[in-house]
Coordinates of C-alpha atoms in Angstrom, one line a residue:
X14 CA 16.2 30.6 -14.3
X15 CA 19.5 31.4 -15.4
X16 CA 18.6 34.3 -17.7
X17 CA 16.6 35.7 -15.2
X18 CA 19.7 35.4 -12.5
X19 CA 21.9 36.9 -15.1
X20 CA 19.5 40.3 -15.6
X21 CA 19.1 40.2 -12.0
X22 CA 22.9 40.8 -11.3
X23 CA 23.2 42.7 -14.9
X24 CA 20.6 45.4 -13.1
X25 CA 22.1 45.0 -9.8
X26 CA 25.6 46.1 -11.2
X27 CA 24.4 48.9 -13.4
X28 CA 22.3 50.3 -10.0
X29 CA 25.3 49.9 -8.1
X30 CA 27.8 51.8 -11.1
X31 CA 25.5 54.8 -10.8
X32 CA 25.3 54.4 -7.1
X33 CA 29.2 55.1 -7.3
X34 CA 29.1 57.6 -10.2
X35 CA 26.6 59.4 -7.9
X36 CA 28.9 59.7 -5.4
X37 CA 32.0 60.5 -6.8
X38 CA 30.3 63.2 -8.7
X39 CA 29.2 64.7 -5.0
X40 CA 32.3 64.0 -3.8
X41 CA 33.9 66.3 -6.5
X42 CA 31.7 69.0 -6.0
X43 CA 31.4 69.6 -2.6
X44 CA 35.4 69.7 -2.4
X45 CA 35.3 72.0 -5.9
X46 CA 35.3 75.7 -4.1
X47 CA 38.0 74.5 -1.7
X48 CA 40.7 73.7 -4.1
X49 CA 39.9 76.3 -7.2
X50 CA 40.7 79.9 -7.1
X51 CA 37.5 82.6 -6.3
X52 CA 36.9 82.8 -9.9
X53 CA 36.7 79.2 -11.2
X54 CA 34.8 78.9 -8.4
X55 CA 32.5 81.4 -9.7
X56 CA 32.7 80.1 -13.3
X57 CA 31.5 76.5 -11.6
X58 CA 28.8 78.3 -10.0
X59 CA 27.5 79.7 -13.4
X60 CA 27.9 76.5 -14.9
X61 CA 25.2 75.1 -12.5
X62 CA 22.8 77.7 -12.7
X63 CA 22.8 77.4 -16.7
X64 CA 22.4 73.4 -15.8
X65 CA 19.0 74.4 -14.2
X66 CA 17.9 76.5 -17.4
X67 CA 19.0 73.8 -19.5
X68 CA 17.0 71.1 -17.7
X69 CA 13.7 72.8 -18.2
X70 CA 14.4 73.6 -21.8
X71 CA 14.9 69.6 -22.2
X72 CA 11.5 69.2 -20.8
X73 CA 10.1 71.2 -23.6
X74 CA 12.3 70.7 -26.8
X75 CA 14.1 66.9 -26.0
X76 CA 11.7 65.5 -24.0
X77 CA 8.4 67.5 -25.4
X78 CA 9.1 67.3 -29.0
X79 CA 8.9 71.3 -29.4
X80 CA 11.1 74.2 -29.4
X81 CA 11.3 77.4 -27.9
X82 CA 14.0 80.5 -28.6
X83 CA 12.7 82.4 -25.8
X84 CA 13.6 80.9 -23.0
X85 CA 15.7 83.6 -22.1
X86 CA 12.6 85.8 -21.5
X87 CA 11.4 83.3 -19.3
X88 CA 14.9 83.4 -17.7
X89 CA 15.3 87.5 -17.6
X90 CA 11.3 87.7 -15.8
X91 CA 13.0 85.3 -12.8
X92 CA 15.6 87.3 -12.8
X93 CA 13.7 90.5 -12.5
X94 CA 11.1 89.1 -9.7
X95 CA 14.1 88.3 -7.9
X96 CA 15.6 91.9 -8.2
X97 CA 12.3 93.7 -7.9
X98 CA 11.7 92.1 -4.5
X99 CA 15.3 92.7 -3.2
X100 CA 15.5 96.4 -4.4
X101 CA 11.8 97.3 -3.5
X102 CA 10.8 95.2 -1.1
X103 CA 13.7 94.3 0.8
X104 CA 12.9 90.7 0.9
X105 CA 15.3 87.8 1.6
X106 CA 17.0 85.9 -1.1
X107 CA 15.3 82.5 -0.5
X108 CA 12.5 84.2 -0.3
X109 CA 12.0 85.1 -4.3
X110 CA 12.9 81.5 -5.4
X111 CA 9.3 80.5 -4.9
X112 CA 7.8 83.9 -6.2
X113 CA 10.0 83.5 -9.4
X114 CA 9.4 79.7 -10.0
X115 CA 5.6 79.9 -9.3
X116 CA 5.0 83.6 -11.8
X117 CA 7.5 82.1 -14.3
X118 CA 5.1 78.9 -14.4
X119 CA 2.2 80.7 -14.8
X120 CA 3.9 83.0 -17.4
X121 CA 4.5 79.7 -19.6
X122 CA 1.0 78.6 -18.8
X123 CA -0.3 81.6 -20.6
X124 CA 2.3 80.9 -23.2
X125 CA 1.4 77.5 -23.4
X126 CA -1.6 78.2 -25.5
X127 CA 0.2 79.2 -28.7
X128 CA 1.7 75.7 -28.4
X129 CA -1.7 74.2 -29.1
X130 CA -1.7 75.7 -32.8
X131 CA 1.5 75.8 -34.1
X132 CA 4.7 73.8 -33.9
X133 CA 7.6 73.5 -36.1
X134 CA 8.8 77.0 -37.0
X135 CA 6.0 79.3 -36.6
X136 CA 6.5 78.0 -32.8
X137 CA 9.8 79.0 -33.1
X138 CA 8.8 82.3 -34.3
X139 CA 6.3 83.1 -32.0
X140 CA 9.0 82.4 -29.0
X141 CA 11.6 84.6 -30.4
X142 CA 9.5 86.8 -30.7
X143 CA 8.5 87.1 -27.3
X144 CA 12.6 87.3 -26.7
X145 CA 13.0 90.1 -28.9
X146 CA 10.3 92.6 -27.5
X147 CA 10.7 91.7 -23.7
X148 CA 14.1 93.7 -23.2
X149 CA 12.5 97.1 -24.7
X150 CA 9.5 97.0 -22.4
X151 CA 12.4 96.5 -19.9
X152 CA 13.6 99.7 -20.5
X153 CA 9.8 101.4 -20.6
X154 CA 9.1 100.3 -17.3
X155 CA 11.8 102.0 -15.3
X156 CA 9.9 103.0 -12.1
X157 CA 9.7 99.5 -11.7
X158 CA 12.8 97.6 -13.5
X159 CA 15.4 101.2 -13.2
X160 CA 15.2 100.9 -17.3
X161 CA 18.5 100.8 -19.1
X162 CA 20.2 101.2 -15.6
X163 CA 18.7 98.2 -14.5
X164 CA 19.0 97.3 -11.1
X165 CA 22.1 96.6 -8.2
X166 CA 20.6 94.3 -5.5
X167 CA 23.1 92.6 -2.7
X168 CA 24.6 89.5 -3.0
X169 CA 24.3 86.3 -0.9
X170 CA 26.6 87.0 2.1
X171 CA 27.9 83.8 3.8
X172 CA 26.4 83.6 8.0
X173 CA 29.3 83.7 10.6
X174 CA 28.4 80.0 11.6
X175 CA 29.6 78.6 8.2
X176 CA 33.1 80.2 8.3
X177 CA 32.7 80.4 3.9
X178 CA 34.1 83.4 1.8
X179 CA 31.2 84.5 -0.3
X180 CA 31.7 82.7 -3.5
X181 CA 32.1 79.5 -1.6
X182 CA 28.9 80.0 0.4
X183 CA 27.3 81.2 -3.2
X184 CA 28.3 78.0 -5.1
X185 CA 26.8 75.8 -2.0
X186 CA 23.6 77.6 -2.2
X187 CA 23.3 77.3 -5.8
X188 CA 24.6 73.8 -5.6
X189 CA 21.7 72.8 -3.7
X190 CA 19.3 74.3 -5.9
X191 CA 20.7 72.8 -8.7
X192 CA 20.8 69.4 -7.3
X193 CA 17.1 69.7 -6.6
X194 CA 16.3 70.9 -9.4
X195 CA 17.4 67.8 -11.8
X196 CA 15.9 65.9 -9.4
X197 CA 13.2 67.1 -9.7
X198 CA 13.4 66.9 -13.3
X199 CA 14.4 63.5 -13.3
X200 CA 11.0 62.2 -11.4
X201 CA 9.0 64.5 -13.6
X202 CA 9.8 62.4 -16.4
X203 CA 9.5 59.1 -14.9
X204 CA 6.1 59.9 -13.8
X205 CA 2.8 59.9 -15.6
X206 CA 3.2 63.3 -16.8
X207 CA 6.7 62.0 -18.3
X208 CA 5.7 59.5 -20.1
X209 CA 3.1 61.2 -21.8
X210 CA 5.2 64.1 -23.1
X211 CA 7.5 60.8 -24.7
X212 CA 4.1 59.5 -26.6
X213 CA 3.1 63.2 -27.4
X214 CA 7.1 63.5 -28.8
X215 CA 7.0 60.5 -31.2
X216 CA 3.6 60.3 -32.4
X217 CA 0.8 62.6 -31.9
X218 CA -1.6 60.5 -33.3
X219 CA -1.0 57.6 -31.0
X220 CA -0.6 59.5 -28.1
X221 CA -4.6 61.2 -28.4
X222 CA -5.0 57.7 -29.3
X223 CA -4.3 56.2 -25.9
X224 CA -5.8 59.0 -24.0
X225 CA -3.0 61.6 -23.6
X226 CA -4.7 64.8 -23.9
X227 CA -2.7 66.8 -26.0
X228 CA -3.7 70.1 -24.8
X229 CA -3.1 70.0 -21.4
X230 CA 0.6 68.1 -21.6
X231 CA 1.5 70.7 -24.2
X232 CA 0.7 73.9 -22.3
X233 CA 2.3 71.9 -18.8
X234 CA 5.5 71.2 -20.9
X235 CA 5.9 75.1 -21.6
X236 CA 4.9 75.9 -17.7
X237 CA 7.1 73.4 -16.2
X238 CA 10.0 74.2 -18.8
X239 CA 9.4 77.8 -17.9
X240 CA 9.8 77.4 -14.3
X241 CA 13.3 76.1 -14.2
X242 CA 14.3 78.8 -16.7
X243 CA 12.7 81.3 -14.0
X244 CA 14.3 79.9 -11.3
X245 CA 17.6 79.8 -13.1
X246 CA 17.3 83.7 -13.6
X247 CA 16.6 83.7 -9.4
X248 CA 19.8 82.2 -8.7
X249 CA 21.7 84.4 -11.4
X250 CA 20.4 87.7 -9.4
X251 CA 22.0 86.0 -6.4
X252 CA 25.4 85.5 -7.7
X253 CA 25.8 88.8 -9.9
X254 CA 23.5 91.2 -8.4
X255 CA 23.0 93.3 -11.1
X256 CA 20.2 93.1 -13.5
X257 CA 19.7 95.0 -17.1
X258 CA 17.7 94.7 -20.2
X259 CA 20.8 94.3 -22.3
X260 CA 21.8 91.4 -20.4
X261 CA 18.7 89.0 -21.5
X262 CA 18.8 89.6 -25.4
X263 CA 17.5 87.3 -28.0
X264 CA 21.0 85.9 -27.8
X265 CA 20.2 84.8 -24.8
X266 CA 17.5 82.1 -25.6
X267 CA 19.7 80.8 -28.4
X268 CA 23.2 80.1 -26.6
X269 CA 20.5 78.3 -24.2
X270 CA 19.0 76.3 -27.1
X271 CA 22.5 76.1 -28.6
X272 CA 23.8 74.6 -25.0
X273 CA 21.3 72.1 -25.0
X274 CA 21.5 70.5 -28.3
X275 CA 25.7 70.6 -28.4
X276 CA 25.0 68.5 -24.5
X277 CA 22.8 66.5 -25.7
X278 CA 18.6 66.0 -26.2
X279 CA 16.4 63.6 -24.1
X280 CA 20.1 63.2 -22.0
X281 CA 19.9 63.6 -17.8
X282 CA 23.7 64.7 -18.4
X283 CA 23.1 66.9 -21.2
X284 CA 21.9 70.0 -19.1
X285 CA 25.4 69.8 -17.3
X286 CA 27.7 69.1 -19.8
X287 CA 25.7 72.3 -22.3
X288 CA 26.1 74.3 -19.4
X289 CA 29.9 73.6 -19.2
X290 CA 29.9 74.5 -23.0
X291 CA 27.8 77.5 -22.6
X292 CA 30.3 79.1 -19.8
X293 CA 33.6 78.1 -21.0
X294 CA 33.6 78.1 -24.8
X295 CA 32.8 81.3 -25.5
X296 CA 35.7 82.8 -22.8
X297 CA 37.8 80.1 -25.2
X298 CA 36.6 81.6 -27.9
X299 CA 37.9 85.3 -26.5
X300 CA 41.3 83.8 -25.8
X301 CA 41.6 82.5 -29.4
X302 CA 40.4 85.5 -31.3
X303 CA 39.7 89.1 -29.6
X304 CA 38.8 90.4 -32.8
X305 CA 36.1 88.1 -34.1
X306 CA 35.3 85.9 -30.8
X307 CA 32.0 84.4 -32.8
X308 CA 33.3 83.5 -35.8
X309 CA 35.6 81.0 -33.4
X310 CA 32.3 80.0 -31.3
X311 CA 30.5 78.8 -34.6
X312 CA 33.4 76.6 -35.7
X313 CA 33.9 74.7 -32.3
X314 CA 30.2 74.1 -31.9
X315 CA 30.2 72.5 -35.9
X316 CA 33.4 70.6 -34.8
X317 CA 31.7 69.4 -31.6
X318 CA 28.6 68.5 -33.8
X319 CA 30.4 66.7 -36.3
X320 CA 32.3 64.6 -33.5
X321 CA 28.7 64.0 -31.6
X322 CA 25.8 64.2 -33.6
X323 CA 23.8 63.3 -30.9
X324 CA 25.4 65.9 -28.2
X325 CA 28.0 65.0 -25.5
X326 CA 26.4 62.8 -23.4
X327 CA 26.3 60.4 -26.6
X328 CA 29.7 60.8 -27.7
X329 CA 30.5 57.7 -24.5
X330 CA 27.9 55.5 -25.9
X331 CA 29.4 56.1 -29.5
X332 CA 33.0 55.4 -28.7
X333 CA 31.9 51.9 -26.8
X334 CA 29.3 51.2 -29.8
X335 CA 32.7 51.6 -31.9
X336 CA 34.8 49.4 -29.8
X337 CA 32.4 47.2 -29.9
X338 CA 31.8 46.6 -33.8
X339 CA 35.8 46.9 -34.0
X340 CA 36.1 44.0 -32.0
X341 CA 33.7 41.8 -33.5
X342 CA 34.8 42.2 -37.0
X343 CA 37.9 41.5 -36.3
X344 CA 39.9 38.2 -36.6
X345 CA 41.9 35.7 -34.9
X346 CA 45.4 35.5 -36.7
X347 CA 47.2 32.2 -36.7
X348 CA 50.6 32.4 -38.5
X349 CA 50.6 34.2 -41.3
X350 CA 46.6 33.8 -42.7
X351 CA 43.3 34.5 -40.7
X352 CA 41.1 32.6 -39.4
X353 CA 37.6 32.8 -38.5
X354 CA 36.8 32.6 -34.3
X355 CA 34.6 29.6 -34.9
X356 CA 36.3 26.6 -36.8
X357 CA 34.1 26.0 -40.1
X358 CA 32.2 22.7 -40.4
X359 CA 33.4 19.8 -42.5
X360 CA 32.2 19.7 -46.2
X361 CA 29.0 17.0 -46.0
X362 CA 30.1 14.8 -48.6
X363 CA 27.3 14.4 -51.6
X364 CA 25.0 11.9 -51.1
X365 CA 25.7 8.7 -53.6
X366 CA 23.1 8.6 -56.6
X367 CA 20.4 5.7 -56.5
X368 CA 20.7 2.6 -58.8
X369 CA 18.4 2.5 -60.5
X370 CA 18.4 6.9 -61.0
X371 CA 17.0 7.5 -64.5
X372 CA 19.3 9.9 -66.7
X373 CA 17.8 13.6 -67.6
X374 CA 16.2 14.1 -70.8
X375 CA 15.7 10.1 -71.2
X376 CA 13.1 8.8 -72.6
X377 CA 10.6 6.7 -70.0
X378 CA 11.5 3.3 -69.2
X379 CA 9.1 0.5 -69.8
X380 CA 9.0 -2.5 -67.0
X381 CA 9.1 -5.9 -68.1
X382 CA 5.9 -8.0 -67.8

């Protein structure tokens, strides 16, 4: 009874830490745009549409077991639905969120099927591929996309009700689509379809084993991993309102993939905290070096590496597992010599050898009759 009482307050504790972390993380955020200048503000609001991107690619590489270094395909064809409709059609902004998320999720349904095939490399192949040619057919479809121009749409303007300049207004809007987003992403993987992508992840095998079809979780991992990247691209028409081949290059899909591992895989936190990296280490990297900003980029994300192997949202869980050890290995000092925590036991003294105990090696002794 009083094991069970302890886990009982154990879990009680932890829901009510997160409870709090919850809240002083919205706390934070909503007051963010009111203290930081227009352009931090604007670098916060980049950071949280990347966070979105990121999220779906840890669907499909942390949580699904695969990899993708196309996501920024996935990321520029939101991104265009969204300035397509604006430019041509002269639709709302809200309005080409659902457009974007739904053709992006059929898009990686379609690319799904690849998946079923391959894996390792030649899956990573296939995907960059698809990141390399997407920005030339771009540029051949300029009645549509403008081409190498690409294409100036209008930003989110603030309503007179709210009383917001426009990046404040932006970084709310975007705010609450990221905030949906992860949780979103958060109840997709504790549901059904969740824990199946986790069995398909570490073994295969078992997974088709216990009735997981493999097909259908693979091809739903790309489609739902390619929704958030799609809706990601959405929000980044929003906030810069200009769109062009050029700015989706392979380069693209890796900083995502590089964001995500350098954050951390299978993490809930390591969407946000890759996103941070993606935004502000590179503009670091400018400040250090002008002439060779990538050379500067590579060696911070190998020092980051080498501090957290498993991304930043393990570096916490390291630094306690550290503490920890370091505090049970160590010793109690009394005076000048140490001494163990628990006092050693007597010596048990050697038990006293019977009487009539026969030497080893003599020869057998004969009773007398």
């Amino acid at each position: 009874m009083s094991t069970i009482t302890a886990a009982l307050g154990t879990d009680r504790a932890r829901r009510l830490r997160a409870a709090l972390t919850v809240l002083l993380a919205a706390g934070v955020a909503v007051g963010a745009p009111f203290y930081f200048a227009p352009f931090q503000v604007f670098q916060l609001t980049m950071v949280l549409l990347y966070a979105v991107a990121l999220a779906g690619l840890n669907l499909l590489v942390g949580f699904g077991g695969q990899i993708s270094l196309g996501h920024g395909a996935f990321f520029a064809a939101g991104a265009y639905t969204a300035a397509v409709m604006l430019d041509r059609y002269d639709t709302g902004h809200l309005a080409t969120l659902p457009v974007a998320a739904v053709g992006c999720f059929l898009l990686g349904l379609g690319f799904g099927v690849p998946a079923l095939r391959l894996r390792g490399l030649y899956l990573a192949l296939v995907t960059l591929a698809f990141a390399v040619f997407l920005p030339p057919l771009l540029k051949r479809l300029e009645p549509v996309t403008g081409g190498s121009m690409g294409l100036t749409v209008d930003k989110l303007q603030p309503p007179a009700w709210s009383g917001l300049a426009e990046d404040q207004w932006t970084y709310f809007v975007v705010l609450a689509v990221t905030a949906v987003a992860l949780l979103l992403a958060r109840n997709l993987l504790r549901s059904r379809v969740g824990r199946a992508l986790l069995a398909v992840r570490d073994n295969e095998s078992a997974a088709e084993v216990m009735g997981v079809r493999l097909s259908l979780h693979k091809t739903l991992a790309f489609a739902w991993s390619a929704m958030f990247a799609g809706v990601s691209g959405c929000v980044y028409t929003w906030v810069i309102g200009f769109v062009s081949p050029d700015s989706f290059s392979f380069v693209l899909s890796i900083t995502l993939l590089a964001g995500l591992v350098v954050g951390g895989l299978a993490s809930l936190y390591g969407p946000l905290l890759g996103a941070a990296f993606v935004m502000y280490v590179p503009s670091v990297a400018q400040d250090i070096s002008e002439a060779a900003p990538g050379v500067v980029f590579g060696l911070l994300i190998i020092a980051v590496m080498f501090v957290a192997p498993t991304g930043l949202a393990g570096l916490a869980g390291r630094v306690r597992g550290a503490a920890g050890r370091l505090t049970r290995t160590t010793t109690p000092v009394v005076g000048d010599r140490e001494c163990d925590a628990e006092p050693s036991a007597p010596p048990t003294p050697a038990e006293p050898a019977p009487v009539d105990a026969q030497p080893v090696g003599a020869p057998p002794r004969m009773e007398k009759e």
